[in-house]
Short mmCIF file of C-alpha atoms in Angstrom, two decimals:
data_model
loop_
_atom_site.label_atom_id
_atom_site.label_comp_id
_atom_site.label_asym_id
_atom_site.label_seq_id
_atom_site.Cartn_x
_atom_site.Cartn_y
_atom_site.Cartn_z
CA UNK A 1 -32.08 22.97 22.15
CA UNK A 2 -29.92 21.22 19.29
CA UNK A 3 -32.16 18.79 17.27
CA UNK A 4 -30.57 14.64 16.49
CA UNK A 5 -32.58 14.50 13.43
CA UNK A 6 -33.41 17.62 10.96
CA UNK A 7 -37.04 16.53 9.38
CA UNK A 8 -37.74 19.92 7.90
CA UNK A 9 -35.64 23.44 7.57
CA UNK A 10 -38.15 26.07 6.08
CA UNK A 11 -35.63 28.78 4.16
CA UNK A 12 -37.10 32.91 4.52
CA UNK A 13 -35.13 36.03 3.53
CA UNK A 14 -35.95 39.12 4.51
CA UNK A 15 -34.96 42.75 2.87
CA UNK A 16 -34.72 45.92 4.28
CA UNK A 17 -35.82 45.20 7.79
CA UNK A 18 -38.69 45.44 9.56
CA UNK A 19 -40.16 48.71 9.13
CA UNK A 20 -39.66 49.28 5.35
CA UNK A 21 -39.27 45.69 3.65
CA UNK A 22 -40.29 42.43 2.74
CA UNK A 23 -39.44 38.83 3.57
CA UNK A 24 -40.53 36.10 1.69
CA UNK A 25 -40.10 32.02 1.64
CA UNK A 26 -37.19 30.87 -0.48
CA UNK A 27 -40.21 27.94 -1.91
CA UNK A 28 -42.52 31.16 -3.21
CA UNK A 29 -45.38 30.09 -1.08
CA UNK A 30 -45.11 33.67 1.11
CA UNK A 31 -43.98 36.47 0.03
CA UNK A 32 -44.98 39.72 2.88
CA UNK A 33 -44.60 43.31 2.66
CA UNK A 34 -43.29 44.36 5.91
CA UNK A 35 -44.14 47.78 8.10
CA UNK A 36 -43.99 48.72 11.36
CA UNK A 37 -47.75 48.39 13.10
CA UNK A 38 -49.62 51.93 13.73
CA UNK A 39 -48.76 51.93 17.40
CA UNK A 40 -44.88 51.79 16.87
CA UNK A 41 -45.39 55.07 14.48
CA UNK A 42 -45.82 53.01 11.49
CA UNK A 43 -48.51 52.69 8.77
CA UNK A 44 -49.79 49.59 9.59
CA UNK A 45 -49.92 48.43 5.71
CA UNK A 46 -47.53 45.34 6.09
CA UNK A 47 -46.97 42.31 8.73
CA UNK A 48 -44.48 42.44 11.30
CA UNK A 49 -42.38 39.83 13.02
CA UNK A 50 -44.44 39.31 15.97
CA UNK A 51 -47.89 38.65 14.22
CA UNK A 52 -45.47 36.31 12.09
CA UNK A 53 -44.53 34.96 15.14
CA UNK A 54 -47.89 34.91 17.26
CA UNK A 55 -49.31 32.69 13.54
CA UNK A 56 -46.52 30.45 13.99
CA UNK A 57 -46.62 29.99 17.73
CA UNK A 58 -50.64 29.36 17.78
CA UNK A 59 -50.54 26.74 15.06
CA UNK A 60 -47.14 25.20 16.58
CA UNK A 61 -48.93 24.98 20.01
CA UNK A 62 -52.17 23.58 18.80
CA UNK A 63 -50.04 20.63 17.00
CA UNK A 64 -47.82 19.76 19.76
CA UNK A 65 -50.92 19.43 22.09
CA UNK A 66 -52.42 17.12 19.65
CA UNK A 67 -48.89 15.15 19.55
CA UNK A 68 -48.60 15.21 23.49
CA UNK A 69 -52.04 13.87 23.71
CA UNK A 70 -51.61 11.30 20.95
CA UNK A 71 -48.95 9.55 23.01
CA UNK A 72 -51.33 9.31 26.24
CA UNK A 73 -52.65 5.43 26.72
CA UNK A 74 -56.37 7.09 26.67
CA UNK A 75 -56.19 9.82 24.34
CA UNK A 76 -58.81 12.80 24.89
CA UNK A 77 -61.24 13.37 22.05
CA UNK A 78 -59.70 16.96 20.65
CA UNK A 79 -62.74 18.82 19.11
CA UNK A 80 -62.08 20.14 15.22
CA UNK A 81 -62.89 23.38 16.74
CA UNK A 82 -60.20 23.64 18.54
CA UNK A 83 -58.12 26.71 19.04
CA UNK A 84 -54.96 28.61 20.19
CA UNK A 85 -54.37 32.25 19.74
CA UNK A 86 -51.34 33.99 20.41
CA UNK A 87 -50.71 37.22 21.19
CA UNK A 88 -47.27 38.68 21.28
CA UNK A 89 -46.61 41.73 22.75
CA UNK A 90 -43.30 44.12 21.80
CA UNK A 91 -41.52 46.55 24.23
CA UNK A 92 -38.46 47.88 25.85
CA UNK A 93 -36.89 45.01 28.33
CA UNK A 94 -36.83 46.15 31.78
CA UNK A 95 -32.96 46.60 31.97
CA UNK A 96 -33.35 49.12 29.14
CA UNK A 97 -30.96 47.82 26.84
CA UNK A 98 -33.02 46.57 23.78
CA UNK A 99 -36.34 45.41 23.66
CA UNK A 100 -38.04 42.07 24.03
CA UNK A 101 -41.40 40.01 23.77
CA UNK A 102 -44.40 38.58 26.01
CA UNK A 103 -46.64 35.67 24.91
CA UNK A 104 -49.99 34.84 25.64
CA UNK A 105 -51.37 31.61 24.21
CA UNK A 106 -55.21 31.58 24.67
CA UNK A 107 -55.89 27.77 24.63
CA UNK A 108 -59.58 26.62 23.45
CA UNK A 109 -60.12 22.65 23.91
CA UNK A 110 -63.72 21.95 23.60
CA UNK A 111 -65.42 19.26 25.28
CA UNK A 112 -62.47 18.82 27.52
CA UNK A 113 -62.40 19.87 31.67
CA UNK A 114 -60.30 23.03 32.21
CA UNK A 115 -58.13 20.72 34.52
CA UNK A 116 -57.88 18.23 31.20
CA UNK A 117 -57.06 21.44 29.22
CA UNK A 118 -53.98 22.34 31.52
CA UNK A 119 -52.78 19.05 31.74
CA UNK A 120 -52.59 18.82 27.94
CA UNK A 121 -51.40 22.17 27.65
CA UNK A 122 -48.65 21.26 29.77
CA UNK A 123 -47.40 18.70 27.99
CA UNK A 124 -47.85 20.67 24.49
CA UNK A 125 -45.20 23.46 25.96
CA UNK A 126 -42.97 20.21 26.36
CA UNK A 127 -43.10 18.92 22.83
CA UNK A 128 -43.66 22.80 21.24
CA UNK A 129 -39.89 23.72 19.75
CA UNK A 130 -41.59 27.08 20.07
CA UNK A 131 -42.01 26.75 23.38
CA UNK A 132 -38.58 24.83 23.75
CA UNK A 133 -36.77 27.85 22.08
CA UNK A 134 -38.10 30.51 24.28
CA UNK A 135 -37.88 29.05 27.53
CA UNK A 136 -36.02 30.63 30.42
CA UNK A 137 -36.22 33.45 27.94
CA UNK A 138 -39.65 34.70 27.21
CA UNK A 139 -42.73 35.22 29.51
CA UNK A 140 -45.32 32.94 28.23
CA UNK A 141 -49.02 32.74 30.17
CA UNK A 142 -51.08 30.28 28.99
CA UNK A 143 -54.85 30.82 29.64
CA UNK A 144 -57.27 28.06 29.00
CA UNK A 145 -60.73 29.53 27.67
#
């Protein structure tokens, strides 16, 4: 989804791929060796572009809930504790020509109902550009806990 106004463009480079390299933020406030995780035959001694993704996703997610309920006429008190993990699975697409990703966001609110925990999850995959991006695109379960 194109964007009217750019607010922000965050700048990373990557070297040498996934398996065997690094990427790093062109601002020097990351810099990650990369390797492939222990159950894709790697060593496990570097990140990898889907727990990249699955930190970026969670922390997105948790902020575009807050936005979403920030424009409600009765906001919902959000608990500090609040929390989203996401996990983001890697595997060979059904049609067997590449491979592709699954997301689970595991959605924590606090104080709130489950039904007021959907319904503000719902909006946050509205706002989320992560969620925006991926639509259509990407299996994504959200599970309220």
């Amino acid at each position: 989804m194109a964007i009217r106004k750019k607010l922000y463009t965050a700048t990373a480079t990557s070297v040498g791929g996934r398996g065997v390299g690094t990427t790093k933020l062109a601002d020097g406030s990351m810099d990650l060796k990369l390797a492939h995780p222990k159950e894709m035959g790697g060593n496990g001694q570097g990140a990898n572009p889907e727990q990249l993704f699955a930190l970026s996703y969670a922390a997105c997610f948790l902020g575009a809930m807050k936005f979403a309920n920030g424009k409600q006429k009765k906001p919902l008190a959000i608990a500090q504790e609040s929390a989203v993990t996401a996990h983001v699975s890697f595997g060979e697409r059904k049609d067997k020509k590449g491979f592709g990703i699954e997301v689970q966001l595991d959605v924590s609110l606090p104080g709130l109902s489950k039904d007021q925990a959907k319904a503000l999850a719902k909006k946050g995959h509205v706002v989320c550009p992560y969620s925006n991006a991926i639509k259509k695109n990407v299996k994504v379960t959200t599970k309220i806990v």
